[in-house]
Short mmCIF file of C-alpha atoms in Angstrom, two decimals:
data_model
loop_
_atom_site.label_atom_id
_atom_site.label_comp_id
_atom_site.label_asym_id
_atom_site.label_seq_id
_atom_site.Cartn_x
_atom_site.Cartn_y
_atom_site.Cartn_z
CA MET V 1 -0.23 0.23 0.18
CA ARG V 2 1.10 3.36 -1.14
CA LEU V 3 0.76 6.74 0.41
CA LEU V 4 1.95 9.74 -1.03
CA VAL V 5 2.16 13.16 0.64
CA ILE V 6 1.84 16.19 -0.46
CA GLY V 7 4.35 18.44 0.87
CA GLY V 8 7.60 17.97 2.85
CA VAL V 9 8.39 20.70 5.14
CA ALA V 10 7.07 20.41 8.68
CA ALA V 11 3.66 19.08 8.90
CA GLY V 12 4.53 16.89 5.47
CA LEU V 13 7.41 15.27 7.54
CA SER V 14 6.11 14.20 9.84
CA ALA V 15 3.58 12.70 9.17
CA ALA V 16 5.66 10.45 6.51
CA SER V 17 7.46 10.04 9.84
CA ARG V 18 4.62 9.03 11.55
CA ALA V 19 3.44 6.93 8.97
CA ARG V 20 6.14 4.65 9.31
CA ARG V 21 7.29 4.60 12.20
CA ILE V 22 3.81 2.23 12.45
CA ASP V 23 3.35 0.31 9.45
CA ARG V 24 7.03 -0.77 8.34
CA SER V 25 5.70 -2.44 5.28
CA LEU V 26 4.22 0.59 3.71
CA GLU V 27 5.24 2.71 0.95
CA ILE V 28 5.30 6.35 1.36
CA LEU V 29 6.21 8.83 -1.15
CA VAL V 30 6.79 12.87 -0.47
CA LEU V 31 6.62 15.39 -3.36
CA GLU V 32 7.54 18.51 -2.14
CA LYS V 33 7.19 21.65 -5.53
CA GLY V 34 10.37 23.37 -4.07
CA GLY V 35 13.42 22.39 -3.99
CA THR V 36 14.28 22.25 -0.23
CA ILE V 37 11.98 20.19 2.42
CA SER V 38 12.55 20.14 5.93
CA TYR V 39 13.85 22.92 7.32
CA ALA V 40 13.37 25.79 10.59
CA ALA V 41 11.12 28.57 8.61
CA CYS V 42 10.57 29.77 11.45
CA GLY V 43 14.46 31.07 11.77
CA LEU V 44 14.06 32.79 8.18
CA PRO V 45 14.08 36.49 10.59
CA TYR V 46 17.42 35.63 11.80
CA TYR V 47 19.14 34.83 8.88
CA ILE V 48 18.04 37.87 7.99
CA ASP V 49 19.14 40.08 10.59
CA GLY V 50 23.60 37.34 10.82
CA ARG V 51 22.90 35.41 14.32
CA VAL V 52 22.28 32.42 11.84
CA PRO V 53 25.45 33.00 9.36
CA SER V 54 24.11 31.00 6.48
CA VAL V 55 20.95 29.20 5.39
CA ASP V 56 21.65 26.03 5.40
CA ASP V 57 21.98 26.03 9.05
CA LEU V 58 18.11 26.39 9.01
CA VAL V 59 18.19 23.08 6.47
CA VAL V 60 17.60 20.07 9.79
CA HIS V 61 17.09 17.06 7.22
CA THR V 62 18.01 15.97 2.93
CA PRO V 63 15.99 13.66 1.27
CA GLU V 64 18.73 11.72 1.42
CA TYR V 65 18.66 11.20 5.31
CA PHE V 66 14.37 10.36 5.14
CA ARG V 67 15.54 7.43 2.18
CA ARG V 68 18.75 6.70 4.54
CA GLU V 69 17.58 6.42 7.57
CA ARG V 70 13.31 6.00 7.44
CA ASN V 71 12.98 4.28 3.97
CA ILE V 72 10.66 7.61 2.57
CA GLU V 73 11.21 9.03 -0.63
CA VAL V 74 11.12 11.83 -1.30
CA ARG V 75 11.01 13.47 -4.26
CA THR V 76 12.11 17.74 -5.00
CA SER V 77 11.05 20.38 -7.47
CA THR V 78 8.15 18.22 -7.89
CA GLU V 79 4.32 20.02 -7.83
CA VAL V 80 1.11 18.47 -8.27
CA ALA V 81 -1.14 19.89 -11.03
CA ALA V 82 -4.34 18.31 -9.47
CA ILE V 83 -5.42 14.91 -7.03
CA LEU V 84 -7.57 13.07 -9.05
CA PRO V 85 -9.42 11.05 -6.84
CA SER V 86 -11.99 8.76 -8.46
CA ARG V 87 -9.35 6.90 -9.99
CA ARG V 88 -6.03 7.84 -6.32
CA GLU V 89 -3.65 9.58 -8.19
CA VAL V 90 -2.27 13.07 -9.31
CA THR V 91 -1.14 14.19 -12.01
CA LEU V 92 2.51 15.82 -11.15
CA ALA V 93 3.36 19.53 -13.38
CA GLY V 94 5.24 16.61 -16.82
CA GLY V 95 1.39 14.86 -17.15
CA GLU V 96 3.23 12.15 -15.22
CA ARG V 97 0.33 10.23 -13.08
CA VAL V 98 1.35 8.65 -9.07
CA HIS V 99 -0.71 6.81 -7.40
CA TYR V 100 -2.01 6.35 -4.07
CA ASP V 101 -3.50 3.71 -1.54
CA ARG V 102 -4.11 6.99 2.04
CA LEU V 103 -2.87 10.33 0.47
CA VAL V 104 -2.23 13.48 3.60
CA ILE V 105 -2.22 17.35 1.90
CA ALA V 106 0.59 19.16 3.42
CA THR V 107 0.91 21.95 1.17
CA GLY V 108 1.07 24.64 3.53
CA ALA V 109 0.63 28.23 2.94
CA ARG V 110 2.17 31.14 0.86
CA PRO V 111 1.61 34.57 1.99
CA LYS V 112 -1.50 36.56 0.66
CA ARG V 113 -0.97 39.66 -1.76
CA PRO V 114 -3.33 42.27 -0.89
CA PRO V 115 -4.32 43.97 -4.11
CA ILE V 116 -1.46 47.04 -3.91
CA GLY V 117 0.15 48.28 -6.38
CA GLY V 118 3.88 47.62 -7.19
CA LEU V 119 4.02 44.62 -5.46
CA ASP V 120 6.80 43.54 -8.54
CA LEU V 121 8.97 45.75 -8.46
CA PRO V 122 12.07 45.22 -6.98
CA HIS V 123 12.61 46.75 -4.11
CA VAL V 124 9.77 44.57 -2.10
CA PHE V 125 10.21 41.21 -0.35
CA THR V 126 8.01 38.54 0.96
CA LEU V 127 10.03 36.32 3.84
CA HIS V 128 8.27 32.44 4.13
CA THR V 129 11.10 30.49 2.37
CA LEU V 130 14.74 29.88 2.03
CA ALA V 131 14.95 30.82 -1.29
CA SER V 132 12.77 34.64 -0.53
CA ALA V 133 15.35 34.45 2.67
CA VAL V 134 18.89 34.63 0.81
CA ARG V 135 17.51 37.20 -2.27
CA LEU V 136 16.74 39.67 1.05
CA ARG V 137 19.99 39.61 2.87
CA GLU V 138 22.10 39.35 -0.82
CA PHE V 139 19.74 42.57 -1.17
CA ILE V 140 20.71 44.60 2.02
CA GLU V 141 24.16 43.60 1.44
CA ASN V 142 24.88 44.15 -1.92
CA GLN V 143 21.54 47.53 -2.58
CA LYS V 144 22.53 48.53 1.09
CA PRO V 145 18.76 50.04 1.48
CA ARG V 146 18.59 52.73 4.33
CA ARG V 147 15.02 53.52 5.05
CA ALA V 148 11.82 50.28 4.86
CA VAL V 149 8.97 49.87 5.15
CA VAL V 150 7.06 46.72 6.80
CA ILE V 151 3.65 46.15 5.67
CA GLY V 152 1.91 43.84 8.46
CA ALA V 153 2.34 44.15 12.17
CA GLY V 154 2.26 40.32 12.44
CA TYR V 155 4.81 37.83 14.02
CA ILE V 156 7.26 37.94 10.73
CA GLY V 157 5.97 41.63 10.21
CA LEU V 158 7.10 42.10 13.49
CA GLU V 159 9.76 40.40 13.96
CA ILE V 160 11.73 40.87 10.36
CA ALA V 161 11.03 44.61 11.40
CA GLU V 162 13.69 43.63 13.89
CA ALA V 163 15.48 42.18 12.61
CA LEU V 164 16.22 45.06 9.79
CA ARG V 165 16.07 47.97 12.68
CA THR V 166 19.63 46.07 13.86
CA GLN V 167 21.53 45.56 10.09
CA GLY V 168 20.97 50.16 10.88
CA LEU V 169 17.99 50.44 8.56
CA ALA V 170 14.90 53.41 9.59
CA VAL V 171 11.93 51.41 9.98
CA THR V 172 8.55 51.67 9.38
CA VAL V 173 5.38 49.15 9.76
CA PHE V 174 1.81 49.72 8.17
CA GLU V 175 -0.30 47.64 9.78
CA SER V 176 -4.19 48.26 8.30
CA SER V 177 -6.32 47.04 11.58
CA ASN V 178 -5.60 48.60 15.21
CA PHE V 179 -4.06 45.52 16.70
CA VAL V 180 -0.97 43.83 16.64
CA LEU V 181 0.07 40.25 15.90
CA GLY V 182 -3.67 39.11 14.65
CA ARG V 183 -5.12 39.55 18.74
CA GLN V 184 -7.44 41.50 19.20
CA ASP V 185 -5.78 43.57 22.06
CA GLN V 186 -5.78 47.15 23.52
CA ASP V 187 -3.29 46.24 26.11
CA LEU V 188 -0.96 44.48 24.20
CA THR V 189 -1.05 46.04 21.10
CA GLU V 190 -0.06 49.59 23.25
CA ALA V 191 2.71 47.38 24.74
CA ILE V 192 4.50 46.62 21.15
CA ARG V 193 3.82 49.44 20.27
CA THR V 194 5.99 50.82 23.33
CA LEU V 195 8.45 48.42 22.55
CA LEU V 196 8.89 49.42 18.59
CA GLU V 197 9.79 53.47 19.78
CA ARG V 198 12.02 52.35 22.35
CA PHE V 199 14.28 50.56 19.35
CA ARG V 200 13.28 53.85 16.54
CA VAL V 201 10.98 51.56 14.46
CA ASP V 202 7.84 53.71 13.68
CA LEU V 203 4.18 51.96 13.94
CA ARG V 204 1.55 52.62 11.92
CA LEU V 205 -1.73 51.93 13.53
CA ASN V 206 -5.30 51.95 10.68
CA SER V 207 -2.92 52.19 8.09
CA PRO V 208 -3.71 50.83 4.41
CA VAL V 209 -0.99 50.50 1.73
CA ALA V 210 -2.59 51.56 -1.30
CA ALA V 211 0.44 51.38 -3.46
CA ILE V 212 4.18 50.26 -3.38
CA GLU V 213 6.03 53.06 -5.12
CA PRO V 214 9.80 52.97 -6.97
CA ASP V 215 10.95 54.97 -4.14
CA HIS V 216 8.28 56.37 -0.83
CA VAL V 217 5.47 53.94 0.14
CA ALA V 218 2.54 56.48 1.67
CA ASP V 219 4.85 58.86 2.61
CA VAL V 220 7.74 57.57 3.31
CA PRO V 221 10.40 57.36 2.07
CA ALA V 222 11.47 53.62 1.16
CA ASP V 223 14.14 51.93 -0.88
CA LEU V 224 12.96 48.55 0.17
CA VAL V 225 9.44 47.01 1.20
CA VAL V 226 9.03 43.39 3.16
CA LEU V 227 5.64 42.36 2.34
CA ALA V 228 4.40 40.40 5.79
CA ALA V 229 0.26 41.14 5.65
CA GLY V 230 -0.02 37.38 6.52
CA ILE V 231 -0.56 34.08 4.85
CA ALA V 232 -3.15 32.57 2.86
CA PRO V 233 -3.29 28.38 2.87
CA ASN V 234 -2.15 26.62 -0.24
CA VAL V 235 -6.20 24.16 -1.58
CA GLU V 236 -6.63 25.28 -4.67
CA ILE V 237 -5.85 21.58 -5.75
CA ALA V 238 -7.91 20.68 -2.59
CA THR V 239 -10.58 22.12 -4.16
CA GLU V 240 -10.55 21.33 -8.14
CA ALA V 241 -10.50 17.69 -6.41
CA GLY V 242 -13.48 18.24 -4.85
CA ILE V 243 -12.26 18.52 -1.06
CA GLN V 244 -14.78 20.75 1.49
CA ILE V 245 -13.00 23.79 1.78
CA GLY V 246 -13.88 25.43 5.80
CA ARG V 247 -15.20 29.38 6.69
CA THR V 248 -11.84 30.16 7.13
CA GLY V 249 -10.80 28.99 3.49
CA ALA V 250 -8.54 26.54 4.46
CA ILE V 251 -9.68 22.70 4.10
CA ALA V 252 -12.63 21.32 6.75
CA VAL V 253 -11.10 18.65 8.24
CA ASN V 254 -12.30 16.15 11.40
CA ASP V 255 -10.49 15.12 14.72
CA ARG V 256 -8.75 12.44 13.00
CA LEU V 257 -7.27 15.16 9.79
CA GLU V 258 -9.64 13.34 7.08
CA THR V 259 -11.30 15.63 5.07
CA ASN V 260 -14.79 14.78 3.04
CA LEU V 261 -12.58 12.43 0.87
CA ALA V 262 -12.12 8.68 1.98
CA GLY V 263 -8.61 7.65 2.37
CA VAL V 264 -7.37 11.87 2.12
CA TYR V 265 -6.18 13.68 5.02
CA ALA V 266 -4.88 17.04 5.25
CA ALA V 267 -3.10 18.91 7.85
CA GLY V 268 -1.03 21.93 8.80
CA ASP V 269 -0.84 25.03 6.71
CA CYS V 270 -3.65 24.28 4.90
CA ALA V 271 -6.36 23.28 7.06
CA GLU V 272 -8.26 24.09 9.34
CA ALA V 273 -8.13 22.86 12.93
CA THR V 274 -10.56 23.64 16.12
CA HIS V 275 -10.20 25.64 18.38
CA ILE V 276 -9.89 24.25 22.13
CA LEU V 277 -12.43 27.07 23.80
CA THR V 278 -15.37 28.00 21.18
CA GLY V 279 -15.35 25.14 19.60
CA ARG V 280 -15.22 26.35 16.24
CA PRO V 281 -13.27 25.54 12.91
CA VAL V 282 -10.22 28.11 13.03
CA TYR V 283 -6.95 28.98 10.64
CA ILE V 284 -4.01 29.27 13.33
CA PRO V 285 -1.32 27.84 10.82
CA LEU V 286 2.05 28.19 13.51
CA GLY V 287 4.72 25.79 13.34
CA THR V 288 4.20 23.67 16.39
CA THR V 289 0.38 23.37 14.88
CA ALA V 290 1.13 22.01 12.33
CA ASN V 291 4.38 19.29 12.99
CA LYS V 292 1.21 17.93 15.71
CA MET V 293 -1.64 17.75 12.84
CA GLY V 294 0.76 15.73 10.56
CA ARG V 295 1.69 13.38 12.95
CA ILE V 296 -2.26 13.07 14.18
CA ALA V 297 -3.05 12.82 9.97
CA GLY V 298 0.28 10.62 8.82
CA GLY V 299 -0.58 7.84 11.95
CA ASN V 300 -4.20 7.11 10.91
CA ALA V 301 -3.46 7.22 7.59
CA ALA V 302 -1.41 4.23 8.95
CA GLY V 303 -3.98 2.71 10.21
CA ALA V 304 -4.19 3.96 13.84
CA ARG V 305 -6.58 5.55 15.39
CA GLU V 306 -6.17 8.77 16.79
CA ARG V 307 -7.27 12.19 17.09
CA PHE V 308 -6.47 16.21 17.32
CA PRO V 309 -7.53 17.82 20.47
CA GLY V 310 -7.67 21.09 18.54
CA VAL V 311 -5.39 24.02 19.39
CA ILE V 312 -5.77 27.88 21.62
CA GLY V 313 -3.38 29.68 19.52
CA THR V 314 -0.27 29.54 22.01
CA SER V 315 2.97 31.49 20.74
CA ILE V 316 5.76 32.87 21.17
CA THR V 317 8.01 35.30 18.93
CA ARG V 318 9.97 37.99 20.35
CA VAL V 319 9.60 41.88 19.60
CA CYS V 320 12.67 44.30 20.12
CA GLY V 321 14.36 41.91 22.35
CA VAL V 322 11.38 41.02 24.65
CA ALA V 323 9.20 37.55 24.57
CA VAL V 324 6.10 37.86 24.10
CA ALA V 325 3.68 35.36 24.44
CA ALA V 326 0.04 35.06 24.22
CA THR V 327 -1.82 31.41 24.63
CA GLY V 328 -6.06 31.41 24.47
CA LEU V 329 -8.80 34.66 23.87
CA SER V 330 -7.79 37.40 24.19
CA ASN V 331 -10.52 40.05 26.52
CA ALA V 332 -12.19 41.38 23.09
CA GLU V 333 -12.58 37.91 21.54
CA ALA V 334 -13.68 35.91 24.71
CA ARG V 335 -16.90 38.23 24.80
CA ARG V 336 -17.08 38.60 20.79
CA GLU V 337 -17.21 34.81 21.35
CA GLY V 338 -20.11 34.94 24.16
CA PHE V 339 -17.70 34.70 27.31
CA ASP V 340 -18.81 37.16 30.04
CA SER V 341 -15.34 37.84 30.63
CA VAL V 342 -12.31 39.18 32.78
CA ALA V 343 -9.59 39.94 32.76
CA ALA V 344 -6.52 41.52 34.60
CA ARG V 345 -2.99 42.54 34.24
CA ILE V 346 -0.75 42.81 36.46
CA GLU V 347 3.51 43.70 36.28
CA SER V 348 5.70 41.65 38.70
CA SER V 349 9.45 40.76 39.19
CA ASP V 350 11.08 37.54 37.63
CA ARG V 351 13.50 36.60 40.43
CA ALA V 352 14.39 37.67 44.01
CA LYS V 353 14.77 41.47 43.78
CA TYR V 354 18.67 40.76 45.32
CA PHE V 355 18.81 38.57 41.88
CA TRP V 356 19.18 41.17 39.20
CA ALA V 357 15.09 40.82 38.79
CA MET V 358 13.75 41.76 35.59
CA ARG V 359 10.07 42.81 35.51
CA THR V 360 7.46 40.82 33.45
CA SER V 361 3.81 41.39 32.34
CA VAL V 362 1.61 38.59 33.34
CA GLU V 363 -2.51 39.60 32.07
CA LEU V 364 -4.81 36.37 32.49
CA VAL V 365 -8.53 36.22 30.85
CA ALA V 366 -11.74 34.16 32.82
CA ASP V 367 -15.31 33.48 32.33
CA ARG V 368 -17.04 34.66 35.36
CA GLY V 369 -19.46 32.66 35.05
CA THR V 370 -17.83 28.89 35.40
CA ARG V 371 -13.88 30.71 36.53
CA ARG V 372 -12.58 29.13 33.49
CA LEU V 373 -9.74 30.58 32.34
CA LEU V 374 -9.71 31.70 29.00
CA GLY V 375 -6.23 33.33 27.91
CA GLY V 376 -3.42 34.88 29.19
CA VAL V 377 -0.54 37.03 28.26
CA VAL V 378 3.24 37.37 28.80
CA LEU V 379 5.96 40.05 27.84
CA GLY V 380 9.18 39.41 29.35
CA GLU V 381 13.24 39.20 28.93
CA ARG V 382 13.20 35.99 30.46
CA ASP V 383 11.06 33.14 31.07
CA ALA V 384 8.24 34.20 29.41
CA ALA V 385 8.21 30.53 27.33
CA GLY V 386 7.63 28.47 31.13
CA ARG V 387 5.20 31.07 32.12
CA ILE V 388 2.52 31.00 29.23
CA ASN V 389 2.73 27.05 28.92
CA VAL V 390 1.75 27.31 32.05
CA ILE V 391 -1.46 28.92 31.30
CA ALA V 392 -1.45 27.14 27.89
CA THR V 393 -0.97 24.18 30.09
CA ALA V 394 -4.14 25.40 32.44
CA ILE V 395 -6.42 26.34 30.25
CA ALA V 396 -6.29 22.48 28.00
CA ASN V 397 -7.38 21.12 31.32
CA ARG V 398 -10.53 24.15 32.36
CA MET V 399 -8.99 24.92 35.39
CA ARG V 400 -10.60 27.43 37.31
CA VAL V 401 -8.97 30.51 38.58
CA GLU V 402 -8.80 29.17 42.39
CA ASP V 403 -7.22 26.37 41.70
CA PHE V 404 -4.66 28.26 38.86
CA GLU V 405 -3.84 30.50 41.97
CA GLN V 406 -2.24 27.69 44.13
CA LEU V 407 -0.48 26.08 41.80
CA ASP V 408 2.49 24.63 43.68
CA LEU V 409 5.21 26.38 40.60
CA ALA V 410 9.57 26.34 42.03
CA TYR V 411 11.02 29.46 44.17
CA SER V 412 14.43 29.84 43.71
CA PRO V 413 15.79 33.89 44.39
CA PRO V 414 17.97 32.78 41.00
CA TYR V 415 15.66 31.29 39.05
CA ALA V 416 11.66 33.12 40.57
CA PRO V 417 10.46 35.03 43.55
CA VAL V 418 8.22 33.46 45.89
CA TRP V 419 5.35 35.02 44.41
CA ASP V 420 5.39 33.94 40.83
CA PRO V 421 3.45 36.66 38.66
CA LEU V 422 1.19 34.45 37.50
CA LEU V 423 0.00 33.89 40.65
CA VAL V 424 0.18 37.95 41.29
CA ALA V 425 -2.09 37.86 38.08
CA ALA V 426 -3.94 34.40 39.30
CA GLN V 427 -4.81 36.86 42.58
CA GLN V 428 -5.77 39.42 41.08
CA LEU V 429 -7.69 37.96 38.74
CA ARG V 430 -9.55 36.85 40.88
CA LYS V 431 -10.77 39.47 42.67
CA GLN V 432 -12.35 41.77 40.12
CA LEU V 433 -14.58 37.63 39.62
CA GLY V 434 -15.93 39.15 42.52
#
């Protein structure tokens, strides 16, 4: 039996690897449109700012590794033009047909191209693949631009803004909405604006870009533009094959990551997931989610009976030297979803004061009726990842504020204060809940 996987990055290779562990006799073939597989896309901004010396450092595995170590055949520079579900075949761009018994679609996503003029000018770049990163870095090194505009204040937009500022460029970020990081959270947006101002990055909210000119964007001079206006799922071949697309615009799947076609699964940035708190389909494309979805899809395609519980959107990024971490729903998002939500935000020391303590900001959101945690944000130069992961664990396990407040968290002066900022925030939230 042959398992065919379309896509050779996070979700696709996780699917293939999991399937191989379950069924040693399965023939597994991965088809990848690009020339490189298994690379760390999240590291691209750090290649631009020079902290990652070579783009090769971002490549995790090669096709040869998968053939030799996992008995998985990987074909790069191989584009799938169509899926023929009635024949259980795919057609390649060159006309070749490839049979499958089970299929995992992991076609990923691509940068959005908003309807603005000038996107094809030579000084306009995206940052999505290794090749795009190499082109951008070569442009910076060879052309030595001095003024950059970033379109979009999502994760990539803010990370590339910091990378360009680190390289000495003047940077302006245009964002069409009133919020950053795609999160409806005014406090978080203002905190990030303050960080950017300290780093001398100009953030312009509610400022859609109408056109890019050869030497400026709106009233801002620019000899480099990075388009970071979000990503769109690659669903065209799925749509043409009769695979159902969900309300988010990504491929609809059930909790086994099956599509509406028998034997066809979808995972990663091309597929929807269920939000654990709301029970509704969402599109939250993150590397961690892609790997987990791929693992479940590949396992089930190989005969397992596994389910993907969903996501709450836990993420962390670096903005001007400070970790910005979020999970679950903001207060505004929770209210929009019908919760009677309450939020509390505090600042507290992340160590004992005599051990070079730094300030950490924590916000917690809870539902007034059930007193369950719904979301959280952590900003700090240290330990933000650990703290946001504690909040995410509590949300996934339906923890109430009173239980969260009593967590037995570690204390030692070099590592944490007696009252961890998480517990201080929980105390404040409990008071507001009444």
